[in-house]
XYZ file of C-alpha atoms in Angstrom:
762
model
C -0.239 -0.005 0.245
C 1.498 3.379 -0.724
C 0.775 6.442 0.689
C 1.615 10.491 -0.305
C 1.763 13.767 0.565
C -0.409 15.817 -2.023
C -0.876 19.405 -2.129
C -2.163 21.809 -4.981
C 0.288 24.175 -5.302
C -1.396 27.686 -7.445
C 1.886 30.193 -6.867
C 4.567 29.937 -8.542
C 7.541 32.053 -6.205
C 10.424 34.148 -7.958
C 13.327 34.213 -6.886
C 15.849 36.893 -7.161
C 19.010 35.864 -4.784
C 22.496 36.738 -5.336
C 23.734 40.063 -8.427
C 20.043 40.917 -9.632
C 21.582 42.325 -13.175
C 19.982 45.802 -14.111
C 20.214 46.827 -17.818
C 23.148 48.502 -16.685
C 26.045 46.324 -15.735
C 27.271 42.726 -17.042
C 30.031 40.534 -15.464
C 31.725 38.433 -17.170
C 33.222 35.262 -14.742
C 34.594 32.232 -15.170
C 31.335 30.665 -13.684
C 29.205 32.769 -16.365
C 30.960 32.034 -19.441
C 32.575 28.707 -21.162
C 31.705 25.967 -19.222
C 31.477 27.548 -16.110
C 34.653 26.870 -14.433
C 34.902 23.622 -12.638
C 32.339 20.113 -11.513
C 30.425 19.568 -14.343
C 28.283 16.746 -12.568
C 25.771 15.829 -15.211
C 25.206 15.701 -19.605
C 21.748 15.867 -20.732
C 20.632 16.815 -24.275
C 17.986 18.592 -25.454
C 15.772 17.780 -28.772
C 17.974 20.753 -30.901
C 20.708 18.465 -30.227
C 22.286 21.405 -27.326
C 24.818 19.742 -24.427
C 23.599 20.943 -20.139
C 25.486 20.639 -17.840
C 26.307 21.957 -14.611
C 29.812 24.433 -13.112
C 30.685 25.504 -9.884
C 33.873 27.494 -8.523
C 34.728 26.482 -4.991
C 36.826 29.232 -4.507
C 34.203 31.824 -5.896
C 30.958 29.803 -4.393
C 29.584 30.359 -7.376
C 27.580 27.747 -9.578
C 25.691 27.669 -13.018
C 23.794 25.979 -15.611
C 25.114 25.417 -19.001
C 23.682 25.153 -22.327
C 26.733 23.533 -25.175
C 26.050 24.365 -28.871
C 28.811 22.490 -30.140
C 27.555 22.593 -33.470
C 28.212 26.328 -33.842
C 30.768 26.620 -30.026
C 28.363 28.731 -28.260
C 28.320 28.405 -24.594
C 25.714 29.958 -22.745
C 25.627 30.275 -18.524
C 22.914 30.953 -16.009
C 24.470 31.143 -12.325
C 23.578 31.981 -8.853
C 25.800 34.983 -8.987
C 23.568 36.998 -11.179
C 20.765 35.517 -8.981
C 19.217 33.456 -12.051
C 20.186 30.067 -9.246
C 19.209 30.098 -5.734
C 22.255 27.768 -5.108
C 26.363 27.141 -6.062
C 25.193 23.403 -5.985
C 23.540 22.241 -9.414
C 23.329 18.716 -9.518
C 21.886 18.461 -12.962
C 20.010 19.909 -15.507
C 17.364 18.782 -17.880
C 14.680 20.302 -20.561
C 11.451 18.436 -20.318
C 9.061 17.941 -23.663
C 7.309 21.725 -23.333
C 11.369 22.612 -24.054
C 11.543 24.222 -19.990
C 14.017 23.949 -18.135
C 14.967 22.205 -14.673
C 17.898 22.662 -12.381
C 18.856 20.721 -9.513
C 19.670 22.567 -6.735
C 20.478 22.949 -3.431
C 18.310 25.727 -2.238
C 15.329 23.997 -4.488
C 14.113 22.912 -7.543
C 14.097 25.481 -9.803
C 12.056 25.569 -13.316
C 13.152 28.582 -16.438
C 10.450 28.690 -19.616
C 12.826 30.967 -21.191
C 12.058 34.408 -19.508
C 11.619 33.548 -15.923
C 12.974 31.644 -13.937
C 10.990 30.349 -10.446
C 12.412 28.020 -7.516
C 10.073 24.909 -5.860
C 11.661 24.716 -1.822
C 10.411 23.621 1.115
C 8.951 27.221 1.653
C 6.605 26.530 -0.904
C 5.480 23.172 -1.562
C 5.239 19.969 0.733
C 9.224 19.143 0.322
C 11.138 17.625 3.000
C 14.045 18.570 1.521
C 15.158 21.627 -0.736
C 18.362 19.196 -1.353
C 17.242 18.003 -4.604
C 19.563 15.506 -6.333
C 18.174 14.915 -9.597
C 15.604 15.927 -12.001
C 13.479 13.605 -15.234
C 10.418 13.291 -17.234
C 8.176 10.582 -16.929
C 5.939 9.662 -20.307
C 3.587 12.447 -19.829
C 6.072 14.817 -19.244
C 5.298 15.071 -15.655
C 8.346 15.926 -13.478
C 10.401 13.817 -11.163
C 13.146 14.641 -8.260
C 15.380 12.936 -6.268
C 16.288 15.005 -3.158
C 18.439 14.078 -0.031
C 19.865 16.134 2.868
C 23.782 16.117 3.052
C 22.664 13.802 6.765
C 21.035 10.970 4.585
C 18.351 11.706 7.650
C 15.175 12.634 4.655
C 15.366 11.388 1.209
C 12.996 10.279 -1.451
C 11.703 10.775 -4.121
C 8.642 13.493 -5.828
C 6.589 13.958 -8.950
C 5.109 18.061 -9.887
C 2.764 16.984 -12.804
C 2.390 20.761 -13.239
C -0.124 21.700 -9.992
C 0.170 19.289 -7.770
C 2.867 17.209 -5.105
C 3.192 13.946 -4.252
C 6.020 13.158 -2.224
C 7.488 9.841 -2.059
C 9.632 8.624 1.292
C 9.993 5.663 3.256
C 8.133 7.474 6.333
C 4.478 8.161 3.845
C 5.466 4.850 1.302
C 7.043 1.817 0.708
C 10.093 3.130 -0.524
C 12.323 1.032 1.234
C 15.199 3.387 0.906
C 15.859 7.373 1.682
C 19.226 7.673 -0.240
C 17.751 7.716 -3.708
C 20.163 9.335 -6.251
C 18.272 8.934 -9.943
C 15.309 8.254 -12.191
C 15.304 6.218 -15.150
C 11.865 6.178 -16.776
C 11.132 2.693 -19.102
C 8.922 3.030 -22.236
C 5.998 1.994 -19.687
C 6.641 5.209 -17.537
C 7.955 2.639 -14.975
C 10.028 4.872 -12.657
C 13.529 2.838 -11.704
C 15.061 4.610 -8.515
C 18.889 4.036 -7.775
C 19.484 4.728 -4.308
C 22.664 3.228 -2.573
C 21.994 -0.105 -1.758
C 20.068 -1.042 -4.897
C 17.506 -0.531 -7.950
C 14.062 0.349 -6.864
C 10.523 -0.249 -9.609
C 7.729 2.269 -9.128
C 4.986 1.466 -11.267
C 3.019 4.132 -9.602
C 1.865 2.617 -7.905
C 3.504 -0.140 -7.171
C 6.976 0.168 -5.177
C 8.955 -3.532 -6.387
C 13.011 -3.572 -4.388
C 16.121 -5.618 -6.277
C 18.441 -5.868 -3.600
C 22.168 -8.388 -3.364
C 19.523 -10.013 -1.109
C 16.179 -10.891 -3.344
C 17.033 -10.687 -6.254
C 20.407 -11.180 -8.518
C 21.824 -7.959 -7.858
C 25.568 -8.182 -6.550
C 26.259 -5.570 -3.964
C 25.731 -4.006 -1.923
C 26.450 -1.081 -3.245
C 25.057 0.514 -6.756
C 27.148 2.947 -8.534
C 25.542 3.959 -11.440
C 21.820 2.789 -13.439
C 21.190 2.503 -16.781
C 17.903 2.054 -19.168
C 18.625 0.350 -22.502
C 15.895 0.797 -25.842
C 14.315 -2.531 -24.471
C 13.739 -1.508 -21.192
C 16.599 -3.748 -20.194
C 17.694 -2.316 -16.730
C 22.043 -1.845 -16.336
C 23.072 -1.192 -12.638
C 26.490 -1.510 -12.065
C 27.707 -3.380 -8.565
C 31.131 -3.961 -7.188
C 31.475 -8.073 -7.726
C 34.417 -8.369 -5.660
C 36.541 -5.617 -4.035
C 38.859 -5.992 -7.511
C 36.686 -5.632 -10.224
C 33.140 -3.961 -10.983
C 30.674 -5.890 -12.493
C 27.208 -4.472 -14.399
C 24.282 -6.661 -13.262
C 21.532 -6.769 -16.644
C 17.981 -7.473 -15.614
C 15.102 -7.318 -18.227
C 12.274 -8.197 -15.942
C 13.233 -11.723 -15.442
C 16.283 -13.171 -15.517
C 19.859 -11.160 -14.826
C 23.598 -11.475 -16.945
C 26.707 -9.729 -16.337
C 29.228 -8.277 -17.535
C 32.451 -8.598 -16.028
C 35.961 -9.447 -16.704
C 35.917 -12.903 -17.179
C 33.155 -11.561 -20.388
C 34.211 -8.197 -21.443
C 38.423 -8.264 -21.321
C 37.906 -4.361 -21.162
C 36.813 -3.978 -17.684
C 39.472 -5.883 -16.484
C 42.097 -3.191 -15.475
C 39.067 -0.718 -14.547
C 36.913 -0.078 -11.525
C 33.617 1.703 -13.650
C 31.484 3.537 -11.957
C 29.718 5.330 -14.472
C 27.497 4.084 -17.624
C 25.969 5.206 -20.673
C 23.619 3.286 -23.283
C 23.046 4.080 -26.672
C 21.680 1.174 -29.153
C 24.140 -1.131 -29.502
C 27.029 1.596 -28.280
C 28.121 1.903 -24.549
C 30.077 3.723 -22.332
C 31.725 3.120 -18.989
C 33.836 5.231 -16.534
C 35.975 5.404 -13.521
C 35.372 8.414 -11.186
C 38.467 7.617 -9.492
C 42.321 4.913 -10.283
C 43.502 5.614 -13.531
C 39.968 7.930 -14.898
C 39.830 5.652 -17.675
C 36.948 6.146 -20.197
C 35.651 3.119 -21.961
C 33.859 2.681 -25.180
C 31.637 0.445 -27.255
C 31.146 1.628 -30.446
C 28.625 -1.206 -31.449
C 31.453 -3.297 -32.913
C 34.628 -2.904 -30.659
C 36.145 -1.774 -27.088
C 38.489 1.298 -26.708
C 39.806 2.599 -24.073
C 40.919 6.325 -22.822
C 42.250 8.728 -19.988
C 40.811 11.409 -18.570
C 42.901 12.381 -16.416
C 40.134 14.322 -14.202
C 37.233 12.563 -11.559
C 34.444 11.499 -13.477
C 31.047 12.423 -12.361
C 29.194 11.721 -15.818
C 29.286 9.752 -18.935
C 26.009 10.272 -21.658
C 25.690 9.187 -25.576
C 24.202 12.440 -26.894
C 21.762 11.562 -30.258
C 24.197 11.475 -33.268
C 26.349 8.907 -30.930
C 29.119 11.539 -29.434
C 30.921 10.178 -26.617
C 30.905 12.895 -23.884
C 32.354 12.895 -20.080
C 32.327 14.909 -17.741
C 34.157 15.810 -14.539
C 35.588 17.800 -11.686
C 37.830 19.905 -13.785
C 36.758 19.314 -18.331
C 33.705 18.130 -20.100
C 34.914 16.183 -22.827
C 33.388 15.179 -26.002
C 35.084 11.873 -28.421
C 34.097 13.478 -32.377
C 36.065 11.801 -34.811
C 38.068 9.838 -32.761
C 39.542 13.053 -31.502
C 39.276 13.973 -27.652
C 37.862 18.044 -26.842
C 38.469 18.887 -24.185
C 36.281 22.626 -22.883
C 37.328 23.322 -19.942
C 37.667 26.935 -17.577
C 40.776 27.251 -19.760
C 39.853 26.060 -23.264
C 36.333 27.873 -22.687
C 35.498 31.267 -21.445
C 37.236 33.411 -19.661
C 39.738 32.045 -17.803
C 39.984 33.711 -14.482
C 38.822 35.824 -11.986
C 42.269 37.795 -11.960
C 42.807 39.733 -15.532
C 45.922 41.674 -15.810
C 45.282 43.616 -18.707
C 41.968 44.091 -20.499
C 41.712 46.074 -23.475
C 38.562 46.632 -26.363
C 39.859 46.464 -29.668
C 37.790 48.996 -32.671
C 35.791 45.846 -33.396
C 34.063 46.325 -29.919
C 35.792 42.541 -29.291
C 37.245 42.368 -25.650
C 40.551 41.177 -24.934
C 41.826 40.079 -21.243
C 44.663 38.951 -20.520
C 45.498 36.223 -17.093
C 47.207 33.590 -15.580
C 46.273 30.568 -16.678
C 44.436 31.378 -19.772
C 47.050 32.989 -21.289
C 44.898 35.758 -23.825
C 41.240 34.899 -23.650
C 39.047 36.969 -26.951
C 35.111 37.436 -26.198
C 34.647 38.293 -30.157
C 29.996 37.629 -28.876
C 28.734 35.164 -28.161
C 31.796 33.259 -28.444
C 35.309 33.037 -26.415
C 39.052 31.410 -27.407
C 42.001 31.077 -25.284
C 45.776 31.409 -26.439
C 47.884 29.531 -23.313
C 48.955 26.227 -22.983
C 46.378 24.678 -21.022
C 43.636 25.882 -23.943
C 43.486 21.477 -24.615
C 44.750 22.207 -28.255
C 41.611 23.924 -28.831
C 43.205 26.380 -30.010
C 46.794 28.191 -31.571
C 48.837 28.059 -28.316
C 52.465 30.539 -29.499
C 54.012 30.526 -25.454
C 54.651 27.349 -24.352
C 56.415 28.065 -21.238
C 54.308 30.434 -19.528
C 50.405 30.549 -19.563
C 50.364 33.935 -18.407
C 49.167 36.275 -20.350
C 50.373 40.106 -19.904
C 49.080 42.879 -21.950
C 46.798 43.264 -25.558
C 46.659 46.650 -27.906
C 45.760 47.601 -31.007
C 48.307 49.593 -33.300
C 46.693 52.200 -36.097
C 47.280 50.411 -39.004
C 44.313 48.090 -37.222
C 46.618 45.355 -36.084
C 46.145 43.365 -32.644
C 49.297 42.783 -30.801
C 49.101 40.309 -27.910
C 52.191 39.421 -25.335
C 53.075 36.911 -22.742
C 54.673 37.632 -19.204
C 57.326 35.138 -20.051
C 61.163 34.606 -20.035
C 60.735 33.442 -23.560
C 58.922 36.778 -23.991
C 56.832 35.934 -27.288
C 54.301 38.542 -28.710
C 52.140 37.926 -30.733
C 50.911 40.476 -33.951
C 47.816 39.743 -35.519
C 47.632 40.789 -39.252
C 43.973 43.249 -39.971
C 43.167 41.654 -36.192
C 42.092 38.334 -37.892
C 42.802 36.333 -35.271
C 41.011 33.453 -36.553
C 43.169 33.449 -39.779
C 45.770 31.612 -37.243
C 48.306 30.788 -40.218
C 49.322 34.472 -40.714
C 50.063 34.384 -37.011
C 53.434 36.070 -36.497
C 54.843 35.460 -33.384
C 58.331 36.813 -32.016
C 60.477 35.889 -28.818
C 63.710 35.652 -28.106
C 64.596 34.194 -31.337
C 63.565 36.595 -33.513
C 63.107 39.638 -31.155
C 64.661 41.330 -27.981
C 61.299 40.883 -26.194
C 60.890 39.211 -22.797
C 59.244 39.972 -19.532
C 56.395 41.655 -21.348
C 54.238 43.183 -18.213
C 52.787 46.015 -20.771
C 52.101 47.076 -24.316
C 50.480 50.054 -26.281
C 50.661 51.514 -30.028
C 51.150 55.098 -31.225
C 49.752 56.647 -33.943
C 52.396 56.368 -36.396
C 52.852 52.184 -35.982
C 54.921 51.948 -33.727
C 53.941 49.221 -30.789
C 55.799 49.906 -27.742
C 56.778 46.678 -25.270
C 56.888 47.482 -21.035
C 59.032 45.483 -19.677
C 61.622 46.253 -16.871
C 64.262 45.052 -19.075
C 63.575 47.658 -21.447
C 60.229 48.968 -23.975
C 61.134 47.204 -26.723
C 59.716 48.968 -30.041
C 58.210 48.053 -32.598
C 58.147 50.070 -35.957
C 55.483 48.417 -38.587
C 56.742 50.885 -41.248
C 59.903 49.275 -40.783
C 60.100 45.715 -39.590
C 62.061 46.583 -36.922
C 63.052 45.953 -33.682
C 64.692 49.204 -30.531
C 65.213 48.968 -27.038
C 64.712 51.827 -25.635
C 66.520 52.306 -21.940
C 67.398 55.121 -19.894
C 70.885 55.809 -21.351
C 69.097 56.050 -25.021
C 65.769 57.519 -23.715
C 64.270 60.107 -21.087
C 62.034 56.826 -20.200
C 63.320 55.828 -16.116
C 63.338 51.824 -15.192
C 59.467 52.174 -14.013
C 57.053 53.077 -16.151
C 53.541 53.473 -14.941
C 50.616 54.472 -17.233
C 50.760 55.245 -21.008
C 48.774 57.532 -22.971
C 48.615 58.715 -26.931
C 47.461 61.885 -28.042
C 45.405 63.395 -30.951
C 48.582 63.760 -33.067
C 49.617 59.837 -32.066
C 52.442 60.987 -30.242
C 53.325 58.222 -27.096
C 53.382 58.949 -23.297
C 55.158 57.338 -20.678
C 53.973 58.352 -17.229
C 56.986 58.005 -15.045
C 57.885 59.332 -11.242
C 57.487 63.494 -11.678
C 57.919 63.247 -15.285
C 56.182 62.168 -18.942
C 58.801 60.914 -21.440
C 56.804 61.699 -24.769
C 57.567 60.190 -28.136
C 56.832 62.098 -31.580
C 58.003 59.168 -34.053
C 61.549 59.102 -33.464
C 62.331 62.076 -31.275
C 62.033 62.044 -28.184
C 61.534 64.759 -25.637
C 60.502 65.243 -21.437
C 57.639 67.185 -19.377
C 59.462 66.914 -15.885
C 56.223 68.013 -13.785
C 57.759 69.169 -10.850
C 59.654 71.667 -12.841
C 56.648 72.986 -14.644
C 55.236 73.474 -11.534
C 52.218 70.922 -12.034
C 52.326 69.777 -8.774
C 52.740 66.348 -8.879
C 55.114 64.639 -6.373
C 54.208 61.111 -7.956
C 53.906 58.327 -10.064
C 51.789 58.930 -13.666
C 49.929 56.104 -13.227
C 47.091 56.818 -16.411
C 47.425 58.826 -19.175
C 44.321 60.086 -21.988
C 43.423 63.000 -23.754
C 39.938 64.802 -24.230
C 38.782 65.907 -28.216
C 40.668 69.075 -26.869
C 43.760 67.432 -26.600
C 44.219 68.852 -23.259
C 46.152 65.689 -21.065
C 44.303 63.886 -17.968
C 46.506 62.078 -15.862
C 45.548 59.468 -13.557
C 48.187 59.572 -10.365
C 48.655 59.174 -6.672
C 47.492 62.484 -5.820
C 44.386 62.198 -7.643
C 43.486 62.837 -11.104
C 44.568 66.214 -12.958
C 43.657 67.649 -16.102
C 46.406 70.031 -18.651
C 44.499 72.454 -20.961
C 48.431 73.876 -21.863
C 47.969 76.843 -19.286
C 46.349 75.428 -16.151
C 46.407 71.982 -13.764
C 43.435 71.456 -12.422
C 43.665 68.987 -9.188
C 40.732 66.696 -7.993
C 41.155 64.811 -4.522
C 38.888 63.060 -2.049
C 39.441 66.459 -0.217
C 37.317 67.986 -3.306
C 35.238 65.298 -5.743
C 33.568 61.915 -5.158
C 36.759 59.770 -6.437
C 36.637 56.315 -5.317
C 40.398 57.381 -3.951
C 43.297 59.321 -4.360
C 45.298 56.906 -5.775
C 44.236 56.166 -9.274
C 45.252 53.727 -11.500
C 43.456 54.155 -15.024
C 42.160 56.420 -17.044
C 39.967 56.777 -20.493
C 38.268 59.762 -22.365
C 34.864 58.581 -24.491
C 33.576 60.504 -27.343
C 31.757 62.815 -25.294
C 34.199 63.587 -23.046
C 32.810 61.967 -19.707
C 36.383 61.271 -17.922
C 36.261 57.790 -16.025
C 38.887 56.709 -13.272
C 39.561 53.605 -10.734
C 41.167 54.115 -8.012
C 41.439 52.305 -4.488
C 43.410 52.342 -1.295
C 44.815 49.381 0.027
C 46.079 50.271 3.676
C 43.578 48.554 6.444
C 40.216 47.771 4.687
C 40.262 48.157 0.454
C 38.429 50.188 -0.856
C 37.950 51.846 -4.050
C 36.264 51.391 -7.046
C 35.705 54.262 -9.762
C 33.783 57.704 -10.772
C 32.615 59.625 -13.788
C 33.370 62.857 -14.567
C 30.472 64.547 -16.899
C 32.724 67.669 -16.926
C 30.945 69.235 -13.614
C 30.313 67.014 -11.358
C 32.025 63.505 -10.376
C 30.130 60.388 -9.254
C 31.436 57.720 -7.213
C 30.043 53.934 -7.720
C 31.698 51.306 -5.686
C 30.437 48.485 -3.632
C 27.533 49.797 -1.040
C 25.743 52.005 -3.901
C 26.144 50.001 -7.358
C 26.298 45.883 -8.182
C 30.199 46.824 -8.615
C 31.454 43.425 -7.566
C 35.036 44.434 -6.550
C 36.645 48.230 -5.855
C 39.887 45.935 -6.552
C 40.130 48.440 -10.309
C 42.860 48.230 -11.459
C 42.693 48.474 -15.569
C 39.299 50.015 -17.484
C 38.536 50.743 -21.014
C 35.790 51.877 -23.582
C 34.118 50.418 -26.655
C 32.625 52.523 -29.113
C 29.239 51.934 -27.465
C 29.695 53.452 -24.602
C 30.275 50.605 -22.334
C 33.061 50.639 -19.895
C 35.106 48.065 -18.726
C 36.730 47.156 -15.232
C 39.457 44.616 -14.063
C 37.142 44.384 -11.371
C 40.006 42.128 -9.573
C 39.868 39.274 -8.437
C 36.157 39.578 -9.545
C 35.927 39.029 -13.418
C 35.564 41.278 -15.535
C 32.492 44.134 -14.775
C 30.575 46.162 -17.604
C 28.717 49.515 -17.109
C 26.771 52.005 -19.074
C 24.303 54.752 -17.593
C 20.972 53.389 -17.835
C 21.887 49.745 -20.334
C 24.987 47.891 -21.215
C 24.725 48.095 -24.798
C 25.992 44.520 -27.614
C 25.463 42.167 -25.204
C 22.075 40.247 -27.565
C 23.739 38.510 -28.952
C 23.602 36.158 -25.847
C 21.016 34.957 -26.189
C 18.833 33.445 -22.754
C 16.278 32.741 -24.321
C 15.508 28.823 -25.080
C 14.578 27.397 -27.473
C 10.747 26.048 -28.583
C 9.512 23.470 -31.219
C 6.740 25.445 -33.647
C 5.264 24.383 -36.223
C 5.923 26.066 -39.738
C 2.240 25.782 -41.330
C -1.562 26.143 -40.103
C -1.608 22.276 -41.523
C 0.872 21.511 -39.322
C -1.015 23.419 -36.558
C -4.393 21.853 -37.129
C -3.223 18.369 -37.499
C -0.704 18.070 -34.926
C -3.136 19.181 -31.819
C -6.160 18.211 -30.555
C -6.842 21.785 -29.031
C -7.608 24.762 -30.541
C -6.548 28.380 -30.012
C -8.523 30.474 -31.040
C -7.362 34.384 -32.436
C -8.913 37.124 -34.257
C -8.869 39.017 -35.952
C -5.791 36.921 -37.705
C -3.973 38.339 -39.565
C -3.884 41.264 -37.779
C -1.954 45.033 -38.286
C -0.675 45.234 -33.772
C -3.117 43.543 -32.056
C -5.119 40.631 -31.789
C -6.945 38.746 -29.395
C -6.534 35.260 -28.358
C -9.846 33.073 -27.532
C -9.797 30.231 -25.008
C -11.790 27.597 -22.205
C -9.882 27.749 -18.629
C -11.552 27.032 -15.137
C -11.197 29.598 -12.120
C -8.098 28.613 -10.026
C -5.702 27.634 -13.722
C -2.729 28.272 -13.770
C -2.573 30.036 -17.607
C 0.446 30.987 -18.907
C 0.829 33.033 -22.298
C 3.708 32.808 -24.830
C 4.301 33.732 -27.838
C 7.068 33.197 -30.198
C 8.353 34.482 -33.800
C 9.841 31.255 -36.644
C 13.091 30.866 -34.882
C 11.478 29.736 -32.024
C 12.855 33.053 -29.610
C 10.230 34.057 -27.004
C 8.758 37.798 -27.463
C 6.803 38.115 -25.403
C 5.234 35.969 -21.888
C 2.337 36.515 -19.122
C 1.177 34.060 -16.707
C -1.801 34.807 -14.145
C -4.711 32.530 -12.753
C -7.804 32.421 -14.157
C -10.224 33.987 -11.928
C -13.645 32.715 -13.504
C -14.952 29.355 -15.628
C -15.868 29.523 -18.631
C -14.307 31.391 -21.699
C -11.605 34.051 -21.845
C -10.402 36.843 -24.285
C -6.406 37.999 -23.915
C -5.062 41.037 -25.977
C -2.244 40.932 -27.244
C 0.479 43.720 -28.879
C 2.632 43.205 -30.683
C 2.761 46.362 -31.955
C 7.167 46.550 -31.571
C 7.193 43.498 -33.379
C 8.053 43.374 -37.005
C 5.639 41.627 -39.489
C 5.976 37.829 -40.179
C 4.488 34.984 -38.434
C 4.772 34.163 -35.038
C 3.572 31.115 -32.641
C 0.852 31.652 -29.666
C 1.241 29.227 -27.154
C -1.378 28.978 -24.231
C -1.271 26.690 -21.413
C -4.076 26.065 -19.365
C -3.268 23.993 -16.308
C -1.452 20.933 -18.372
C -3.521 21.482 -21.390
C -1.250 23.324 -24.240
C -3.795 25.421 -26.830
C -1.421 26.751 -29.962
C -2.624 29.229 -33.376
C -0.335 30.164 -35.722
C -0.434 34.214 -36.079
C 0.126 36.733 -39.231
C 1.028 39.901 -38.435
C 0.796 42.033 -41.574
């Protein structure tokens, strides 16, 4: 006899923990780019071929859901940092038959419809635990989850049909175990529950348990389970401490795979399994991290070098492995490893950031080398990029700086004894064969710290061993030091004026290079009032010079020096680290004070007033800012050290629509397809229409109603949710006045009943 808890849920609770991202801010971090840092717990595939996994950075206490369009190499992440998810611990993500994403987390079950996130937890459901360990869907698209507290005293399974929860635990049902890890659904809609010491079949009424005491299942511990296309159960158990065994159950008889009949298993303690038709993948999560693949004819063995969490075979028979640090796939006999240092922003700490003339973001950091973000794709150029992209520097993973010269060539450098500077002609980074590489074998560069270019085709690479200059005109290198130029041993900040001259900020001085001729500005001798180092140099539209110094911000208009400090302006600190000026002559500066408690941020000057931004009055995630840059859209990029890269623009950051946070949906492509495929028809009038149409449908008072309008690409144009307050025919006005003419699909979910209609906007 089965007992269960049922509860009708009428209200879905939306959450907004973490950094609830406003339009004025964007955050780029290892946990919300690429594979989402580390700890990839599971792998699933949606009907469009996208791979879904999870990511987490334990150091940052951040986690994410990751969608990987591996056809186009595009990653999309939803993290707890921006408030999409309630927890850093994300165990599984899967998309249901209605193209809705469900995510199992340590703080509840999350649902994402492409627009809005919702969380189901102990506060708004009868669930006894927020620790949701897995999620799947039965043949009627009902949601099934496992839950288990970390103390192992509370656990079980639950079903959610969109309105009603059914919760099963050993205390209220015949479920034999509370340590439930996963649920698989067979073709007859039976649920196969993987628990620590057994596998339990649930047909909706009766629980039937299979363990090492009452069946042919060896054990006692069950490590993983899988079902094949014939509904046969495969369960991995320990055979005798030295070997593992796959127990196969066809509903009547048990058979076995082990080292005696499958020699490929002889040397490996495999504990992960997936099956698709005649193909199988096995892996051991520890030991040698072996991956065993059966392609239908032969076994092959590979080594992942990682603690393996899951294995998977996708709809194209492509093999996948996820683990602590990598998401890997075997395609055409070649492994591709996507990890923190080969996909996305590699580090939370950047040594330099740069935005080029095409608004592409470049970052130099300690383990990724050089990263480029050409929205929405990332590439990484360093020795840890797993061979996915070029790695011109093999001795060091430390990227130093990036710049663009007056001919449009992109340059980047590494901080290494062997130097290594790369020139990308015309900025065409995809043309890898055209890259020109300079190191100690053909140039003087080594230990580069900073780079910039003047207006005459010269590129400067500053190091502790001199400033190395490359001339695009002559193709020659020149090294400038303090005995052949006015440069001091240290240079702190750099800039270029409207005429193309290069400026080098030193201690109480600025050295100027005018395409072959050096000059010196002695800041003390001319009575500027500056008695410290110059950290940054910028010029406004009037060619007035602005300086970032340890004594605040300075401006020189050719006649008068003006100084702003924390005593007369709203600056983040008197120690100003960087300065940038946009086309409207708004001045942006960053700075921080490290004495005692670190304080800092950035400030903006509109010509009259300075406005300061810090963690207390804005969404700025960190106040230690070394470097800033501007793109052509007016976005300010901030090197928030230890907190990734932060992007700010008043009112709204522009240019990030290339990151598609919507979910792909299945949509009929013709009226006949709509008519033939769905029993419940949605009426609209007028249709075709100009700006507005009205949808007609039936509901019962108390029904949950979800309305979504899609374009032909499957992107959501509008959506709304409400609870019906009456029974009978309902009318809902749809406004598409701001959308272009074309074909749209209207979809309404009333309870568990879907209505759909093709809409034509004239």
